């Protein structure tokens, strides 16, 4: 490159980097020209030699430019540009270079690195250059070292290498450290092999093959002694220099102090000397920090011997522990980071004990050093706020490192005999270390103790550690520390700095939102911690919580210090100190009482030690309960806190109910609380108190209903008094009914129970039987008039008429509250029935022995209401309730009929009755509920009916919510009707046709919106199918499922077709109906073209969104479409025993079979491997307790599972046809969630019906075509579920063509069936009628799968080869790999045929996955850095080979005779 070319290049670099900023030299034209020149240079053939020449020049100056009279230094940007070109060359062209060129390039780069180290001082620009050239050297090393560049380590750190250039303590050292760090990262990150996942590979600097990585690591390990020695020497020398400069500075400060001078009063000469020492300190500290950054990578990934071996005075662990004292350049934090990386690895026992034994001493020395620094700065002590702020990062890192050291190596504690016996050096070491952690947990910043909570929970849940009592001395500190940090910090005190630790808090969290999120996470984790401490050490727990609440009541019982007062009523607010303190103690009290072992509070006989503990605990608990019950605050928010404390006592009242009546009485008093002074309408605070009280009395009643039965008459009278005074809100009334129903379920006599429930709900029955309600539900017009909708046609202003609004609201609330009371009480009664000893089965004497082979159970059929009422007192109410419920649901669904929609949509106000609610619009935006919800900032209140929301005195925005509540309540009541088995009772048989005429009305079903159908499926259909006795499937399910499944097939097809046809043109057809676009829908309906209207109706999910903005409206449509597909697939999964309770039955059965097969009864009492079981006795497969009655329940469920598969797929052609076709269609809809679940359903279908000839075309043609299409077209939405789809193809091909069947779910190896005497047919499997054991095959092989494969371009020869391979290799992995290889060929052919229409560049949902994403082509991504052809041979390898030869030369019998 000649001088003019060089000048031109430098000019372009100067302009592009912004060094030439004069207007005459930085015009857009000149900048474009500069960028073009730089781009052209990158394709210049001699660019590599030119770049190497640029790197070797010490300075690069731009002369003779008109914009600057003086030469312009462009050294740094020019060298950065040259390094960038060289780095790109290494990636693209280096592999093809000759050996001579590679050696020349390497020599030039090393020379440039040495030159940079020798020619520059430490500056910001030189640091940038050093980092860039270090990356270049690292890139070169990973391609050459060690086979082709055996002198790499010597060139780096040896005599005359980069390290020693510039004196061995400057830029050269930084280049070497950065280079080693990068090499370590490149060779040890991700999965350590070339088959790493695409995501991880994309994150790396480049893709290195596994062999190449291993070679590099072997080379580094072989030369580790050459690397570690200079780094340790660097640490020693630089740290010594750092200490010397600090000592000199300290002496200078002492000298100035002796002369009563400050550093600001120094002379010029003194200031120069002072500044020189500061520069030495900072430079040495930065060098140590750089070394620690590299060592952190070594600690993370390199052999542990590098750090733990002590040899020739090199001891890295001791050095790291010593560096914990140094705060300059955050050295102490970096040292902790290195130790943390070590603690996260699997340490040898001696290494772990060394760290446990030495860390406390090292941290003590570090704290002494902090004290000295505080004293030097004139601060009172090391724990003052200023020092805590400075040390926060260090303290947090130490807490995290210490807790990880324990939690990652718990086995060393549990397996040590000294620790087990509670004495000895190792026990003392562990105890000292745990004391260190517990003391750190008391830090004034919560983030420090937050790092330890998982460790303490893990230790407390380990039975072996609990037995050692090594935790006992430290649990007091731990419990008090976490109780302290659960008290919420008032952030206004932090802002105005009135909090004593305001500076520390601001340093700990970025904002109040950050703190709130942290506190929420801490509280969720602390629940298990408190329960575990209470279970392990009940005496400590009760003593501490008793003392805490006693001190709080003494200090704040009347609200002292009465800060943060509400000026309107002079009462406390939630931010008052007293309220915050009581809030913080509520959770610990609840968790501690819940976690107490029964022996500590019951009246049983135990050993002397337990009896002594109980004698201490019980008086404290009695005093604690009396204090809370006797406390009578006057402020609303203190009443709220007392309510929570009373609710927590429910765990104690189980054992000592002496204070229970007074506690319940206090809660019932609060249920009718009012404002002081009284107001016309209750304040938000009082409403909140009432709601919480209602929830609390229900919670108490659920735990101790049997203890409240003696006071049932008084409670009933008290409830009637509260209900008749008219001051309770509907929500409070519902809570009161639930409370009474919970108590009633504990009554022993079944008749008394039922009578009491009927008495409780008498008002609700009267309301529903009233003429007003009966008239309202007699017709659709009656309901519209009842809700104030019909009146709008003649009087639009009535929706804002206060009198009319209040009347309509009151009438609707009365009707809805009555239905809701039935639902709430019914649910409580059903829960209590299931909790009875017979599990809710209508049999009072269950047999002790269960015949699992039996298919005849006396209760598996119609059961009378009288028998059901023995368990469930709500059952006798259904004959009265059900007719009303049917009419309510009928008229509610009738509002959405096309003719009604046409009428309502025409009216500018009535149309909003069909709209979604503000709450549904809010949920569609997927916002976090951290900004006040619907009515908060960014909420959607007032967006459906512009400017109005449901809190306003306007009926229009209320209608949508009312319809949602009414519809959902009806569906839930129908679900309850099914779950209680009343639906199948003989006494209800005369009402069943009426029910079917409503719930299976085709007009109702097709008129529902997607959101309505979602609730219909979840709240009624799924529960009905799961609760129906197996003998009643035909009589009770057929009439409902046929129209439902038929509509689901059509509805889902219409919903997804616009998306599948053309993603670009689907926008208009999937837009929701708005106030402005109502006319089109009305026109379609008015012309009688209902089918055309239905297509558009389903495409938009049926949604009318009123005045909602288009973005949120489209999000709501997308949510409705996806949720319907997912809910349908989830429902089918549940009824086919692929998820939920029925799936647990199969899992339990498999677990029992494994226990019998392996003769290991312990499997029956052990839960999942990822859980620590705290349940005594048998457990379910999910870790929950397995009760004796569950055996009876599971036997019936097994029968239903088997019968349900047969019923859905083989007994009714309409049900089976619609269901299977819908599932096949769902495989093609671009939603990975639904598709993955449908693949599981497809396996169950194949296991059940693959052997049936009628299904051959549906399975071998439609299902297989859909699965193959999903694989060979490689859509992006399929990423992650390709193996599931290939397994479907394998299952179909094996069963229909090859005579192979598989374990359930397409798992396991293919089980080949032999051919019968007629070689054209296979013998049927022995489990053909048992789909849960694998099912059957098609005995007459079908050619349909072969035709499908031929249609996608697979030749006949390839198909024969495929089948031969599948018959020879039958393991699941091998067969799926074979199919993947075949389908890859088809995908490549399809991709080639697409030509210009190739969708590689389409990033949309339906676009083709690229090579890095595609499962079929994942093998196509080759490593950018491949293995070298030269075989690596190291000295260690040679030595090991020689040792083996020596061993082989000896006699075979060894040295038997000495």
Short mmCIF file of N, CA and C in Angstrom, two decimals, residues 165-300:
data_model
loop_
_atom_site.label_atom_id
_atom_site.label_comp_id
_atom_site.label_asym_id
_atom_site.label_seq_id
_atom_site.Cartn_x
_atom_site.Cartn_y
_atom_site.Cartn_z
N UNK A 165 6.77 -8.06 28.01
CA UNK A 165 6.95 -6.82 27.26
C UNK A 165 6.44 -5.64 28.09
N UNK A 166 7.19 -4.58 28.11
CA UNK A 166 6.78 -3.41 28.87
C UNK A 166 6.98 -3.56 30.36
N UNK A 167 7.84 -4.49 30.79
CA UNK A 167 8.16 -4.58 32.20
C UNK A 167 7.37 -5.63 32.96
N UNK A 168 6.48 -6.34 32.31
CA UNK A 168 5.74 -7.40 32.98
C UNK A 168 4.67 -6.94 33.92
N UNK A 169 4.24 -5.70 33.79
CA UNK A 169 3.18 -5.23 34.69
C UNK A 169 2.30 -4.20 34.01
N UNK A 170 2.18 -4.26 32.72
CA UNK A 170 1.40 -3.24 32.02
C UNK A 170 0.44 -3.85 31.03
N UNK A 171 0.42 -3.26 29.81
CA UNK A 171 -0.53 -3.69 28.79
C UNK A 171 -0.29 -5.14 28.38
N UNK A 172 0.97 -5.57 28.31
CA UNK A 172 1.26 -6.94 27.91
C UNK A 172 0.61 -7.95 28.83
N UNK A 173 0.64 -7.69 30.12
CA UNK A 173 0.01 -8.58 31.08
C UNK A 173 -1.50 -8.61 30.88
N UNK A 174 -2.07 -7.45 30.63
CA UNK A 174 -3.51 -7.39 30.42
C UNK A 174 -3.91 -8.17 29.17
N UNK A 175 -3.08 -8.08 28.12
CA UNK A 175 -3.37 -8.83 26.90
C UNK A 175 -3.36 -10.33 27.19
N UNK A 176 -2.38 -10.79 27.94
CA UNK A 176 -2.28 -12.22 28.25
C UNK A 176 -3.45 -12.69 29.10
N UNK A 177 -3.79 -11.91 30.13
CA UNK A 177 -4.89 -12.31 31.00
C UNK A 177 -6.21 -12.37 30.24
N UNK A 178 -6.45 -11.37 29.39
CA UNK A 178 -7.69 -11.36 28.62
C UNK A 178 -7.72 -12.51 27.63
N UNK A 179 -6.58 -12.79 27.02
CA UNK A 179 -6.48 -13.88 26.06
C UNK A 179 -6.80 -15.22 26.74
N UNK A 180 -6.23 -15.47 27.90
CA UNK A 180 -6.49 -16.72 28.62
C UNK A 180 -7.95 -16.81 29.04
N UNK A 181 -8.53 -15.68 29.44
CA UNK A 181 -9.94 -15.68 29.83
C UNK A 181 -10.83 -16.06 28.66
N UNK A 182 -10.55 -15.47 27.49
CA UNK A 182 -11.37 -15.75 26.32
C UNK A 182 -11.24 -17.20 25.88
N UNK A 183 -10.03 -17.73 25.90
CA UNK A 183 -9.83 -19.13 25.51
C UNK A 183 -10.59 -20.06 26.45
N UNK A 184 -10.53 -19.77 27.75
CA UNK A 184 -11.24 -20.60 28.72
C UNK A 184 -12.74 -20.55 28.48
N UNK A 185 -13.26 -19.36 28.21
CA UNK A 185 -14.70 -19.24 27.94
C UNK A 185 -15.10 -20.02 26.69
N UNK A 186 -14.31 -19.85 25.62
CA UNK A 186 -14.66 -20.48 24.35
C UNK A 186 -14.63 -22.00 24.43
N UNK A 187 -13.76 -22.53 25.27
CA UNK A 187 -13.58 -23.98 25.30
C UNK A 187 -14.38 -24.69 26.39
N UNK A 188 -15.01 -23.93 27.27
CA UNK A 188 -15.72 -24.57 28.38
C UNK A 188 -17.17 -24.15 28.50
N UNK A 189 -17.60 -23.12 27.82
CA UNK A 189 -18.99 -22.69 27.92
C UNK A 189 -19.90 -23.64 27.14
N UNK A 190 -21.20 -23.44 27.29
CA UNK A 190 -22.28 -24.21 26.66
C UNK A 190 -22.18 -25.67 27.06
N UNK A 191 -22.43 -26.60 26.14
CA UNK A 191 -22.53 -28.01 26.48
C UNK A 191 -21.23 -28.78 26.30
N UNK A 192 -20.13 -28.12 26.06
CA UNK A 192 -18.83 -28.76 25.89
C UNK A 192 -18.76 -29.68 24.68
N UNK A 193 -19.67 -29.55 23.74
CA UNK A 193 -19.58 -30.40 22.56
C UNK A 193 -20.23 -29.73 21.37
N UNK A 194 -19.97 -30.26 20.22
CA UNK A 194 -20.42 -29.62 18.99
C UNK A 194 -21.89 -29.84 18.72
N UNK A 195 -22.58 -30.62 19.59
CA UNK A 195 -24.01 -30.81 19.43
C UNK A 195 -24.79 -29.94 20.39
N UNK A 196 -24.16 -28.85 20.82
CA UNK A 196 -24.83 -27.94 21.74
C UNK A 196 -26.06 -27.38 21.07
N UNK A 197 -27.01 -26.98 21.90
CA UNK A 197 -28.26 -26.44 21.36
C UNK A 197 -28.00 -25.20 20.55
N UNK A 198 -28.92 -24.92 19.64
CA UNK A 198 -28.75 -23.79 18.73
C UNK A 198 -28.66 -22.49 19.51
N UNK A 199 -29.48 -22.36 20.55
CA UNK A 199 -29.48 -21.11 21.29
C UNK A 199 -28.12 -20.84 21.92
N UNK A 200 -27.54 -21.86 22.52
CA UNK A 200 -26.24 -21.68 23.16
C UNK A 200 -25.16 -21.42 22.13
N UNK A 201 -25.24 -22.10 21.00
CA UNK A 201 -24.23 -21.90 19.96
C UNK A 201 -24.28 -20.46 19.44
N UNK A 202 -25.47 -19.93 19.31
CA UNK A 202 -25.59 -18.58 18.79
C UNK A 202 -25.04 -17.56 19.76
N UNK A 203 -24.96 -17.91 21.03
CA UNK A 203 -24.45 -16.98 22.02
C UNK A 203 -22.92 -16.97 22.06
N UNK A 204 -22.27 -18.00 21.56
CA UNK A 204 -20.82 -18.07 21.61
C UNK A 204 -20.19 -17.16 20.58
N UNK A 205 -18.88 -16.88 20.78
CA UNK A 205 -18.17 -16.06 19.82
C UNK A 205 -18.04 -16.82 18.51
N UNK A 206 -17.86 -18.09 18.56
CA UNK A 206 -17.86 -18.94 17.38
C UNK A 206 -18.08 -20.37 17.86
N UNK A 207 -18.23 -21.25 16.91
CA UNK A 207 -18.60 -22.63 17.18
C UNK A 207 -17.36 -23.50 17.05
N UNK A 208 -16.93 -24.10 18.15
CA UNK A 208 -15.72 -24.92 18.17
C UNK A 208 -16.12 -26.38 18.35
N UNK A 209 -15.53 -27.24 17.56
CA UNK A 209 -15.85 -28.66 17.66
C UNK A 209 -15.38 -29.21 19.00
N UNK A 210 -15.98 -30.30 19.41
CA UNK A 210 -15.65 -30.90 20.71
C UNK A 210 -14.19 -31.35 20.76
N UNK A 211 -13.73 -31.99 19.69
CA UNK A 211 -12.34 -32.46 19.66
C UNK A 211 -11.37 -31.31 19.81
N UNK A 212 -11.65 -30.23 19.12
CA UNK A 212 -10.77 -29.06 19.20
C UNK A 212 -10.74 -28.48 20.61
N UNK A 213 -11.91 -28.42 21.23
CA UNK A 213 -11.96 -27.91 22.60
C UNK A 213 -11.14 -28.80 23.53
N UNK A 214 -11.34 -30.09 23.40
CA UNK A 214 -10.62 -31.01 24.28
C UNK A 214 -9.11 -30.90 24.09
N UNK A 215 -8.67 -30.76 22.84
CA UNK A 215 -7.23 -30.61 22.58
C UNK A 215 -6.68 -29.37 23.26
N UNK A 216 -7.42 -28.26 23.14
CA UNK A 216 -6.96 -27.01 23.75
C UNK A 216 -6.87 -27.15 25.26
N UNK A 217 -7.90 -27.75 25.86
CA UNK A 217 -7.90 -27.90 27.31
C UNK A 217 -6.80 -28.83 27.77
N UNK A 218 -6.54 -29.88 27.00
CA UNK A 218 -5.41 -30.77 27.34
C UNK A 218 -4.10 -30.01 27.28
N UNK A 219 -3.96 -29.19 26.24
CA UNK A 219 -2.73 -28.41 26.12
C UNK A 219 -2.57 -27.43 27.26
N UNK A 220 -3.65 -26.76 27.65
CA UNK A 220 -3.56 -25.82 28.78
C UNK A 220 -3.24 -26.55 30.07
N UNK A 221 -3.85 -27.69 30.28
CA UNK A 221 -3.59 -28.43 31.50
C UNK A 221 -2.15 -28.93 31.55
N UNK A 222 -1.62 -29.32 30.38
CA UNK A 222 -0.24 -29.79 30.32
C UNK A 222 0.75 -28.68 30.67
N UNK A 223 0.40 -27.45 30.31
CA UNK A 223 1.31 -26.32 30.54
C UNK A 223 0.83 -25.41 31.66
N UNK A 224 -0.04 -25.95 32.53
CA UNK A 224 -0.63 -25.10 33.57
C UNK A 224 0.42 -24.52 34.50
N UNK A 225 1.49 -25.29 34.76
CA UNK A 225 2.53 -24.77 35.66
C UNK A 225 3.20 -23.53 35.10
N UNK A 226 3.25 -23.45 33.76
CA UNK A 226 3.85 -22.26 33.14
C UNK A 226 2.91 -21.06 33.22
N UNK A 227 1.62 -21.32 33.30
CA UNK A 227 0.64 -20.23 33.37
C UNK A 227 0.42 -19.75 34.80
N UNK A 228 0.30 -20.68 35.71
CA UNK A 228 -0.10 -20.31 37.06
C UNK A 228 1.00 -19.60 37.83
N UNK A 229 2.24 -19.93 37.55
CA UNK A 229 3.33 -19.30 38.29
C UNK A 229 3.41 -17.80 38.04
N UNK A 230 3.42 -17.34 36.77
CA UNK A 230 3.49 -15.89 36.57
C UNK A 230 2.25 -15.16 37.08
N UNK A 231 1.09 -15.78 37.02
CA UNK A 231 -0.11 -15.11 37.52
C UNK A 231 -0.02 -14.95 39.03
N UNK A 232 0.47 -16.00 39.71
CA UNK A 232 0.61 -15.90 41.17
C UNK A 232 1.68 -14.87 41.54
N UNK A 233 2.76 -14.87 40.76
CA UNK A 233 3.80 -13.86 41.02
C UNK A 233 3.25 -12.46 40.80
N UNK A 234 2.42 -12.32 39.76
CA UNK A 234 1.81 -11.01 39.52
C UNK A 234 0.96 -10.59 40.70
N UNK A 235 0.14 -11.52 41.20
CA UNK A 235 -0.68 -11.20 42.35
C UNK A 235 0.17 -10.78 43.54
N UNK A 236 1.23 -11.53 43.80
CA UNK A 236 2.08 -11.23 44.96
C UNK A 236 2.75 -9.89 44.81
N UNK A 237 3.35 -9.65 43.64
CA UNK A 237 4.09 -8.41 43.45
C UNK A 237 3.18 -7.19 43.46
N UNK A 238 2.08 -7.30 42.72
CA UNK A 238 1.18 -6.15 42.64
C UNK A 238 0.48 -5.90 43.97
N UNK A 239 0.15 -6.96 44.68
CA UNK A 239 -0.48 -6.76 45.98
C UNK A 239 0.50 -6.14 46.97
N UNK A 240 1.77 -6.57 46.89
CA UNK A 240 2.79 -5.95 47.75
C UNK A 240 2.94 -4.47 47.43
N UNK A 241 2.96 -4.17 46.12
CA UNK A 241 3.05 -2.77 45.71
C UNK A 241 1.83 -1.99 46.19
N UNK A 242 0.69 -2.62 46.12
CA UNK A 242 -0.54 -1.97 46.58
C UNK A 242 -0.47 -1.68 48.07
N UNK A 243 -0.05 -2.67 48.86
CA UNK A 243 0.05 -2.46 50.31
C UNK A 243 1.08 -1.39 50.65
N UNK A 244 2.20 -1.40 49.91
CA UNK A 244 3.25 -0.40 50.18
C UNK A 244 2.75 1.01 49.89
N UNK A 245 2.04 1.16 48.77
CA UNK A 245 1.52 2.50 48.45
C UNK A 245 0.48 2.94 49.46
N UNK A 246 -0.33 2.00 49.94
CA UNK A 246 -1.33 2.36 50.95
C UNK A 246 -0.65 2.76 52.26
N UNK A 247 0.42 2.02 52.61
CA UNK A 247 1.14 2.38 53.84
C UNK A 247 1.78 3.75 53.70
N UNK A 248 2.34 4.02 52.53
CA UNK A 248 2.95 5.33 52.30
C UNK A 248 1.90 6.44 52.40
N UNK A 249 0.75 6.22 51.80
CA UNK A 249 -0.33 7.21 51.88
C UNK A 249 -0.78 7.42 53.33
N UNK A 250 -0.83 6.32 54.08
CA UNK A 250 -1.22 6.43 55.49
C UNK A 250 -0.20 7.25 56.26
N UNK A 251 1.08 7.04 55.96
CA UNK A 251 2.11 7.83 56.62
C UNK A 251 2.02 9.30 56.23
N UNK A 252 1.74 9.54 54.96
CA UNK A 252 1.59 10.93 54.53
C UNK A 252 0.43 11.61 55.24
N UNK A 253 -0.70 10.89 55.36
CA UNK A 253 -1.86 11.46 56.07
C UNK A 253 -1.54 11.71 57.53
N UNK A 254 -0.77 10.77 58.14
CA UNK A 254 -0.38 10.97 59.54
C UNK A 254 0.53 12.17 59.69
N UNK A 255 1.43 12.33 58.72
CA UNK A 255 2.34 13.48 58.76
C UNK A 255 1.56 14.79 58.67
N UNK A 256 0.59 14.82 57.74
CA UNK A 256 -0.23 16.03 57.60
C UNK A 256 -1.04 16.29 58.86
N UNK A 257 -1.57 15.20 59.46
CA UNK A 257 -2.36 15.38 60.68
C UNK A 257 -1.51 15.90 61.83
N UNK A 258 -0.24 15.46 61.87
CA UNK A 258 0.64 15.93 62.94
C UNK A 258 0.94 17.42 62.82
N UNK A 259 0.81 17.93 61.60
CA UNK A 259 1.03 19.36 61.38
C UNK A 259 -0.28 20.13 61.25
N UNK A 260 -1.36 19.45 61.63
CA UNK A 260 -2.70 20.06 61.59
C UNK A 260 -3.04 20.55 60.20
N UNK A 261 -2.68 19.75 59.24
CA UNK A 261 -3.02 20.09 57.86
C UNK A 261 -3.87 18.97 57.26
N UNK A 262 -4.59 19.32 56.21
CA UNK A 262 -5.39 18.36 55.46
C UNK A 262 -4.75 18.15 54.10
N UNK A 263 -5.14 17.11 53.37
CA UNK A 263 -4.59 16.91 52.02
C UNK A 263 -4.81 18.11 51.11
N UNK A 264 -5.84 18.86 51.36
CA UNK A 264 -6.09 20.03 50.51
C UNK A 264 -5.06 21.13 50.73
N UNK A 265 -4.32 21.08 51.83
CA UNK A 265 -3.34 22.11 52.17
C UNK A 265 -1.91 21.69 51.85
N UNK A 266 -1.74 20.65 51.04
CA UNK A 266 -0.40 20.18 50.69
C UNK A 266 0.27 21.17 49.74
N UNK A 267 1.59 21.13 49.76
CA UNK A 267 2.36 21.93 48.79
C UNK A 267 2.32 21.22 47.44
N UNK A 268 2.79 21.91 46.40
CA UNK A 268 2.78 21.33 45.06
C UNK A 268 3.64 20.07 45.01
N UNK A 269 4.79 20.10 45.66
CA UNK A 269 5.67 18.94 45.66
C UNK A 269 5.04 17.78 46.42
N UNK A 270 4.43 18.11 47.57
CA UNK A 270 3.77 17.07 48.35
C UNK A 270 2.59 16.48 47.58
N UNK A 271 1.87 17.34 46.89
CA UNK A 271 0.71 16.86 46.15
C UNK A 271 1.13 15.92 45.02
N UNK A 272 2.26 16.26 44.38
CA UNK A 272 2.75 15.40 43.30
C UNK A 272 3.14 14.03 43.84
N UNK A 273 3.82 14.01 45.00
CA UNK A 273 4.20 12.72 45.61
C UNK A 273 2.96 11.94 46.06
N UNK A 274 2.01 12.67 46.61
CA UNK A 274 0.78 12.03 47.08
C UNK A 274 0.01 11.41 45.91
N UNK A 275 -0.09 12.17 44.82
CA UNK A 275 -0.80 11.67 43.65
C UNK A 275 -0.08 10.49 43.02
N UNK A 276 1.26 10.52 43.08
CA UNK A 276 2.04 9.40 42.54
C UNK A 276 1.73 8.11 43.29
N UNK A 277 1.62 8.19 44.60
CA UNK A 277 1.29 6.99 45.38
C UNK A 277 -0.13 6.50 45.09
N UNK A 278 -1.04 7.45 44.87
CA UNK A 278 -2.41 7.06 44.52
C UNK A 278 -2.42 6.33 43.18
N UNK A 279 -1.63 6.83 42.23
CA UNK A 279 -1.57 6.17 40.93
C UNK A 279 -0.98 4.78 41.05
N UNK A 280 0.04 4.62 41.87
CA UNK A 280 0.63 3.29 42.08
C UNK A 280 -0.42 2.35 42.69
N UNK A 281 -1.14 2.86 43.70
CA UNK A 281 -2.17 2.04 44.35
C UNK A 281 -3.24 1.61 43.35
N UNK A 282 -3.75 2.56 42.58
CA UNK A 282 -4.83 2.24 41.64
C UNK A 282 -4.35 1.33 40.53
N UNK A 283 -3.10 1.57 40.03
CA UNK A 283 -2.59 0.73 38.96
C UNK A 283 -2.36 -0.69 39.46
N UNK A 284 -1.81 -0.83 40.64
CA UNK A 284 -1.59 -2.17 41.19
C UNK A 284 -2.92 -2.87 41.47
N UNK A 285 -3.87 -2.11 42.01
CA UNK A 285 -5.18 -2.69 42.28
C UNK A 285 -5.87 -3.16 41.00
N UNK A 286 -5.76 -2.36 39.94
CA UNK A 286 -6.37 -2.75 38.66
C UNK A 286 -5.72 -4.00 38.11
N UNK A 287 -4.40 -4.12 38.29
CA UNK A 287 -3.70 -5.30 37.80
C UNK A 287 -4.14 -6.55 38.57
N UNK A 288 -4.28 -6.43 39.88
CA UNK A 288 -4.76 -7.56 40.68
C UNK A 288 -6.19 -7.91 40.28
N UNK A 289 -7.01 -6.90 40.02
CA UNK A 289 -8.39 -7.14 39.62
C UNK A 289 -8.45 -7.87 38.28
N UNK A 290 -7.59 -7.49 37.34
CA UNK A 290 -7.55 -8.18 36.05
C UNK A 290 -7.16 -9.64 36.22
N UNK A 291 -6.19 -9.88 37.09
CA UNK A 291 -5.76 -11.26 37.33
C UNK A 291 -6.89 -12.08 37.96
N UNK A 292 -7.65 -11.49 38.88
CA UNK A 292 -8.74 -12.20 39.52
C UNK A 292 -9.87 -12.48 38.54
N UNK A 293 -10.08 -11.58 37.59
CA UNK A 293 -11.12 -11.81 36.59
C UNK A 293 -10.81 -13.05 35.76
N UNK A 294 -9.53 -13.20 35.40
CA UNK A 294 -9.13 -14.40 34.66
C UNK A 294 -9.19 -15.64 35.56
N UNK A 295 -8.75 -15.50 36.80
CA UNK A 295 -8.78 -16.63 37.73
C UNK A 295 -10.21 -17.10 37.98
N UNK A 296 -11.18 -16.18 37.91
CA UNK A 296 -12.57 -16.58 38.10
C UNK A 296 -12.99 -17.59 37.05
N UNK A 297 -12.53 -17.38 35.81
CA UNK A 297 -12.83 -18.35 34.75
C UNK A 297 -12.12 -19.67 35.01
N UNK A 298 -10.88 -19.60 35.50
CA UNK A 298 -10.17 -20.83 35.85
C UNK A 298 -10.93 -21.59 36.94
N UNK A 299 -11.38 -20.85 37.97
CA UNK A 299 -12.11 -21.49 39.07
C UNK A 299 -13.41 -22.11 38.59
N UNK A 300 -14.00 -21.52 37.59
CA UNK A 300 -15.28 -21.99 37.10
C UNK A 300 -15.16 -23.26 36.28
#
